[in-house]
């Protein structure tokens, strides 16, 4: 991404030059879905799409923020409770306000600044556009305020902004990926300790993201409901998180009547997915792309049948991908209910795979506008 247009827009909006730029990437999760808020494991990498913010300090305690993708500039004061947008057209800036509010609540001396942002992470598509905005915003506010905060803490603050201010009860996956990703690597994320262990993709395979064009609103979706079901399951099983449950334990609880059939299905996905994610990391270490692809396929099946967060478009995209040459595995990525799939494809086949997947999906779902692209693993957020 080039900062020239951003600098021009900043100058036009604020009649001054930016003092600097920050960036934060979106992410794709290779496997480990709906495990983060169960203290489990994920295997994400950052993608080559990001939010970028031009910033400059101000002498007062006011924040002004504009966006290349939105009309108008939103202005708010850094005192007391920062009010959310009343006009729907200004709701995008709530992520920025939420980050400022959370930083202040955490005791940081946030100073006034002018911010202008741009981004090419598609919104509501499961690639963490909101986490990229939160993490980039925190970096920009820190830069303008002379603050230094470590990447893990920035991720936690971004998650808190999303949980408390925006109102989505998300886990740590998205913000920690955006904040701490390692260029050229996927990462095993332990959502209990927040430890990240990087490993490169096996040689000769590429990651292909396919956007179904179906959008979901995370706040409005069944996301919070799924999380509540997992927490209820853990409580019924006498553990703090499903991370601490085995398949055998689940079976015993079902025999004893502790878990009903629906709760058991949700828990089974989480327990199996944690096992698959650790196994997938071992595949990365061993360079075994075929076994990794099989685990991705299994993950999708459970997300469809047991966790029930797929939809016709995601299932259709995955089904088409699996018929194409060079595809080793394909699954939905992110929260589900719409958004993107991720496929593991032999690098030589990837361009033809991407073109044919898009063509066939358009035929199967004529009302949708898909987008398919190959991505490398980008670096985590930072100042430019
Ligand atoms: C969304 C949430 C994450 C995670 C995924 C599902 O992306 O923001 O915290 O729960 O869904 O794995």
XYZ file of C-alpha atoms and ligand atoms in Angstrom:
396
model
C 0.000 0.000 0.000
C 1.223 3.461 -0.894
C 0.875 6.368 1.565
C 0.793 9.170 -1.048
C -2.998 9.372 -1.410
C -3.367 9.138 2.341
C -0.937 12.031 2.897
C -2.797 14.123 0.307
C -6.167 13.389 1.932
C -4.740 14.196 5.371
C -3.464 17.569 4.138
C -6.760 18.369 2.411
C -8.769 17.553 5.555
C -6.546 19.148 8.185
C -4.469 21.735 6.272
C -1.235 20.258 7.679
C 1.256 17.489 6.931
C 1.054 14.153 8.779
C 3.802 13.556 11.338
C 3.898 9.837 10.549
C 2.098 6.681 9.447
C 1.147 3.410 11.141
C -0.255 0.185 9.705
C -2.024 -2.958 10.947
C -2.872 -5.978 8.770
C -5.963 -8.171 8.496
C -5.541 -11.884 9.146
C -6.590 -15.244 7.801
C -6.991 -18.127 10.209
C -5.752 -21.397 8.674
C -7.427 -23.526 11.344
C -8.612 -23.228 14.965
C -12.020 -21.564 14.623
C -14.209 -20.593 17.573
C -11.469 -21.876 19.849
C -9.944 -18.552 20.994
C -12.646 -17.650 23.520
C -12.427 -21.222 24.808
C -8.771 -20.614 25.777
C -7.742 -22.918 22.920
C -5.463 -22.825 19.870
C -5.559 -20.990 16.529
C -3.213 -20.967 13.526
C -3.449 -17.550 11.831
C -1.203 -15.461 9.630
C -1.445 -11.783 8.731
C -2.480 -10.994 5.150
C -1.234 -8.454 2.634
C -4.205 -6.164 3.244
C -4.194 -3.577 5.967
C -5.443 -0.414 7.595
C -3.048 2.513 7.362
C -3.347 5.739 9.355
C -1.639 9.094 8.875
C -1.379 10.993 12.165
C -0.289 14.330 13.608
C -0.451 15.588 17.219
C -2.705 18.504 18.217
C -2.254 21.052 20.975
C -5.695 20.378 22.513
C -7.519 17.254 23.776
C -9.546 16.755 20.581
C -9.370 13.890 18.093
C -10.429 14.433 14.476
C -10.594 11.405 12.183
C -11.311 11.035 8.493
C -11.189 8.071 6.115
C -10.583 7.642 2.407
C -13.509 5.220 2.404
C -15.989 7.452 4.289
C -17.497 10.912 3.940
C -16.735 13.678 6.411
C -14.536 14.064 9.477
C -15.644 12.845 12.939
C -14.520 14.968 15.898
C -14.583 14.012 19.580
C -13.105 15.236 22.869
C -10.831 13.071 25.053
C -12.723 13.721 28.271
C -15.295 11.727 30.223
C -17.283 9.043 28.448
C -16.785 9.330 24.684
C -20.251 9.084 23.107
C -20.904 6.608 20.302
C -22.174 7.806 16.941
C -25.841 8.706 16.699
C -25.773 8.909 12.882
C -25.268 5.537 11.123
C -22.881 7.244 8.654
C -20.455 7.947 11.529
C -20.527 4.496 13.097
C -17.204 3.497 11.506
C -15.484 5.981 13.821
C -16.796 4.147 16.903
C -13.824 1.791 16.595
C -11.502 4.786 16.887
C -13.488 6.256 19.782
C -13.572 2.876 21.523
C -9.775 2.561 21.350
C -9.282 6.069 22.765
C -11.750 5.357 25.569
C -10.119 2.025 26.470
C -6.600 3.513 26.456
C -7.751 6.282 28.799
C -9.515 3.783 31.074
C -6.271 1.774 31.217
C -4.543 4.882 32.577
C -2.683 6.056 29.460
C -2.322 9.798 28.849
C -3.853 10.020 25.367
C -3.302 13.346 23.646
C -5.322 15.097 20.962
C -4.476 14.290 17.351
C -5.634 14.352 13.749
C -5.983 10.959 12.061
C -6.743 10.015 8.479
C -7.110 6.365 7.574
C -7.474 4.044 4.632
C -7.802 0.297 4.321
C -8.181 -2.523 1.847
C -9.311 -5.303 4.194
C -12.843 -6.079 2.972
C -15.384 -5.214 5.697
C -17.385 -7.945 7.406
C -15.696 -10.707 5.444
C -13.950 -12.643 8.220
C -10.508 -11.122 7.572
C -10.481 -8.927 10.704
C -11.060 -5.500 9.222
C -12.228 -4.251 12.620
C -9.216 -5.657 14.497
C -6.902 -4.073 11.910
C -8.651 -0.735 12.503
C -8.422 -1.092 16.287
C -4.759 -2.104 16.318
C -3.804 0.614 13.820
C -5.766 3.195 15.838
C -4.001 2.271 19.072
C -0.637 2.562 17.315
C -1.612 5.978 15.931
C -2.869 7.252 19.307
C 0.310 5.966 20.980
C 2.517 7.608 18.344
C 0.721 10.939 18.705
C 0.802 10.738 22.526
C 4.416 9.615 22.921
C 3.344 6.257 24.411
C 5.029 2.884 23.923
C 2.874 -0.211 24.523
C 3.928 -3.784 23.693
C 2.159 -5.747 20.951
C 0.351 -8.215 23.224
C -1.052 -5.400 25.365
C -2.135 -3.507 22.257
C -4.016 -6.641 21.151
C -5.753 -6.927 24.523
C -6.721 -3.238 24.468
C -8.131 -3.614 20.949
C -10.147 -6.647 22.022
C -11.459 -4.725 25.024
C -12.541 -1.858 22.756
C -14.463 -4.355 20.633
C -15.982 -6.145 23.654
C -16.912 -3.145 25.764
C -17.378 -0.293 23.339
C -18.489 -1.827 20.034
C -20.335 -4.683 21.763
C -19.007 -7.843 20.108
C -17.875 -10.487 22.551
C -14.935 -11.577 20.343
C -11.871 -13.489 21.497
C -8.218 -12.440 21.072
C -7.471 -14.139 17.717
C -7.946 -11.166 15.409
C -6.244 -8.444 17.415
C -3.286 -10.611 18.447
C -2.750 -11.726 14.841
C -2.859 -8.165 13.529
C -0.632 -6.877 16.303
C 2.025 -9.575 16.587
C 2.152 -11.500 13.286
C 5.542 -12.479 11.880
C 6.260 -11.849 8.184
C 6.414 -15.016 6.104
C 5.060 -17.222 8.913
C 1.856 -18.722 10.239
C 1.666 -18.831 14.050
C 0.368 -21.316 16.570
C -1.526 -19.089 19.005
C -2.138 -20.361 22.512
C -5.095 -18.245 23.578
C -4.546 -19.098 27.249
C -0.968 -17.844 27.506
C -1.075 -15.630 24.367
C 2.195 -17.301 23.303
C 2.822 -17.306 19.546
C 5.040 -19.916 17.901
C 5.784 -19.133 14.242
C 6.299 -21.674 11.463
C 6.495 -21.148 7.702
C 4.080 -22.758 5.252
C 5.350 -25.959 3.632
C 7.321 -25.379 0.424
C 5.301 -25.311 -2.783
C 1.888 -24.404 -1.377
C -0.013 -21.115 -1.372
C -2.894 -19.658 0.602
C -5.912 -18.622 -1.470
C -8.654 -16.503 0.104
C -12.098 -16.574 -1.504
C -14.643 -13.975 -0.447
C -18.179 -15.303 -0.942
C -19.544 -11.769 -1.117
C -22.020 -12.682 1.617
C -21.711 -10.181 4.466
C -22.458 -10.640 8.110
C -22.649 -8.243 11.002
C -20.697 -9.754 13.866
C -22.738 -7.881 16.482
C -26.052 -8.996 15.014
C -24.994 -12.525 14.235
C -25.233 -15.652 16.306
C -21.581 -15.168 17.317
C -22.326 -14.040 20.864
C -24.838 -16.875 21.176
C -22.235 -19.497 20.172
C -19.832 -18.097 22.727
C -22.485 -18.245 25.437
C -23.234 -21.867 24.509
C -19.554 -22.771 24.888
C -19.378 -21.056 28.257
C -22.502 -22.864 29.408
C -20.962 -26.134 28.204
C -17.757 -25.487 30.170
C -19.784 -24.666 33.275
C -21.826 -27.857 32.961
C -18.571 -29.806 32.617
C -17.060 -28.157 35.685
C -14.141 -26.409 33.925
C -13.375 -22.747 33.330
C -12.898 -23.238 29.577
C -13.475 -25.997 27.007
C -9.697 -26.067 26.478
C -9.596 -28.312 29.567
C -12.038 -30.920 28.237
C -11.170 -34.153 26.387
C -13.365 -36.120 23.970
C -13.585 -38.802 26.628
C -14.767 -36.245 29.179
C -17.432 -35.061 26.758
C -18.598 -38.611 26.170
C -18.825 -39.271 29.901
C -20.822 -36.067 30.449
C -23.208 -37.025 27.671
C -23.686 -40.498 29.214
C -24.382 -38.914 32.587
C -26.945 -36.555 31.035
C -24.875 -33.460 31.963
C -24.871 -32.216 28.363
C -27.812 -32.263 25.983
C -27.291 -33.236 22.348
C -27.038 -29.660 21.053
C -24.516 -28.560 23.713
C -22.514 -31.710 23.065
C -22.240 -30.914 19.338
C -20.917 -27.402 20.047
C -18.395 -28.712 22.599
C -17.295 -31.551 20.307
C -16.328 -29.082 17.608
C -14.228 -27.024 20.030
C -12.461 -30.009 21.586
C -11.730 -31.610 18.195
C -10.696 -28.285 16.654
C -8.115 -27.699 19.380
C -6.626 -31.114 18.627
C -6.666 -30.457 14.883
C -4.955 -27.078 15.330
C -2.063 -28.500 17.332
C -1.804 -31.307 14.752
C -1.854 -28.746 11.927
C 1.067 -26.936 13.523
C 2.974 -30.222 13.626
C 2.217 -30.563 9.891
C 3.769 -27.135 9.291
C 6.832 -28.178 11.232
C 7.047 -31.431 9.256
C 6.353 -29.725 5.924
C 3.352 -32.037 5.395
C 0.952 -29.979 3.275
C -1.290 -32.949 2.422
C -2.055 -33.748 6.061
C -2.558 -30.032 6.797
C -5.133 -29.837 3.994
C -7.027 -32.829 5.380
C -7.266 -31.174 8.794
C -8.630 -28.016 7.170
C -11.304 -30.071 5.415
C -12.303 -31.729 8.694
C -12.489 -28.346 10.396
C -15.011 -27.097 7.847
C -17.151 -30.197 8.217
C -17.424 -29.705 11.989
C -18.085 -25.977 11.639
C -20.914 -26.870 9.271
C -22.445 -29.841 11.078
C -21.601 -29.378 14.757
C -20.942 -25.693 15.344
C -23.401 -24.640 12.608
C -21.765 -21.385 11.583
C -21.469 -21.935 7.816
C -24.019 -20.990 5.152
C -24.867 -22.077 1.602
C -22.307 -19.678 0.100
C -19.412 -20.855 2.332
C -20.316 -24.519 1.828
C -20.627 -23.925 -1.929
C -17.260 -22.150 -2.199
C -15.553 -24.947 -0.257
C -17.241 -27.687 -2.316
C -16.140 -26.088 -5.601
C -12.582 -25.518 -4.346
C -12.173 -29.173 -3.431
C -12.971 -30.304 -6.997
C -10.211 -28.157 -8.530
C -6.653 -29.331 -9.362
C -4.009 -28.562 -6.747
C -6.424 -27.999 -3.843
C -5.196 -29.781 -0.698
C -7.828 -28.435 1.708
C -10.475 -25.748 1.995
C -12.561 -24.316 4.826
C -14.411 -21.253 6.051
C -12.268 -18.769 7.993
C -13.252 -16.321 10.744
C -16.562 -16.225 12.571
C -18.604 -17.744 9.728
C -22.197 -16.936 8.691
C -20.700 -15.473 5.470
C -17.335 -13.980 4.588
C -14.344 -15.899 3.267
C -12.923 -19.355 2.767
C -9.234 -20.240 2.920
C -7.751 -22.914 0.673
C -4.357 -24.596 0.661
C -3.307 -24.934 -2.980
C -0.200 -26.182 -4.769
C 1.597 -22.997 -5.860
C 1.818 -23.998 -9.526
C -1.949 -24.509 -9.646
C -2.872 -21.414 -7.614
C -3.503 -18.884 -10.435
C -5.759 -21.284 -12.388
C -7.414 -22.400 -9.140
C -8.265 -18.808 -8.225
C -9.703 -17.997 -11.646
C -11.745 -21.193 -11.931
C -13.044 -20.990 -8.349
C -14.347 -17.491 -8.970
C -15.875 -18.448 -12.321
C -17.702 -21.509 -11.002
C -18.892 -19.747 -7.845
C -20.409 -16.950 -9.945
C -22.337 -19.567 -11.913
C -23.550 -21.303 -8.732
C -24.373 -18.049 -6.839
C -25.252 -15.440 -9.481
C -26.484 -12.920 -6.902
C -23.052 -12.767 -5.182
C -19.896 -10.851 -6.136
C -16.953 -13.018 -5.113
C -13.265 -12.040 -4.953
C -10.467 -14.598 -4.936
C -6.825 -13.827 -4.277
C -3.541 -15.427 -3.313
C -1.885 -13.956 -0.218
C 1.493 -14.155 1.449
C 2.042 -13.827 5.222
C 2.518 -10.153 6.153
C 4.228 -8.618 9.203
C 2.262 -7.503 12.266
C 1.359 -3.886 12.993
C 3.758 -1.030 13.561
C 4.921 2.462 12.726
C 6.193 3.108 9.213
C -14.118 -13.764 14.938
C -13.704 -13.298 16.331
C -12.506 -14.108 16.834
C -12.760 -15.611 16.713
C -13.287 -15.969 15.320
C -13.714 -17.420 15.224
O -13.108 -13.485 14.008
O -13.382 -11.935 16.313
O -12.218 -13.747 18.162
O -13.618 -16.061 17.709
O -14.393 -15.155 14.955
O -12.632 -18.262 15.331
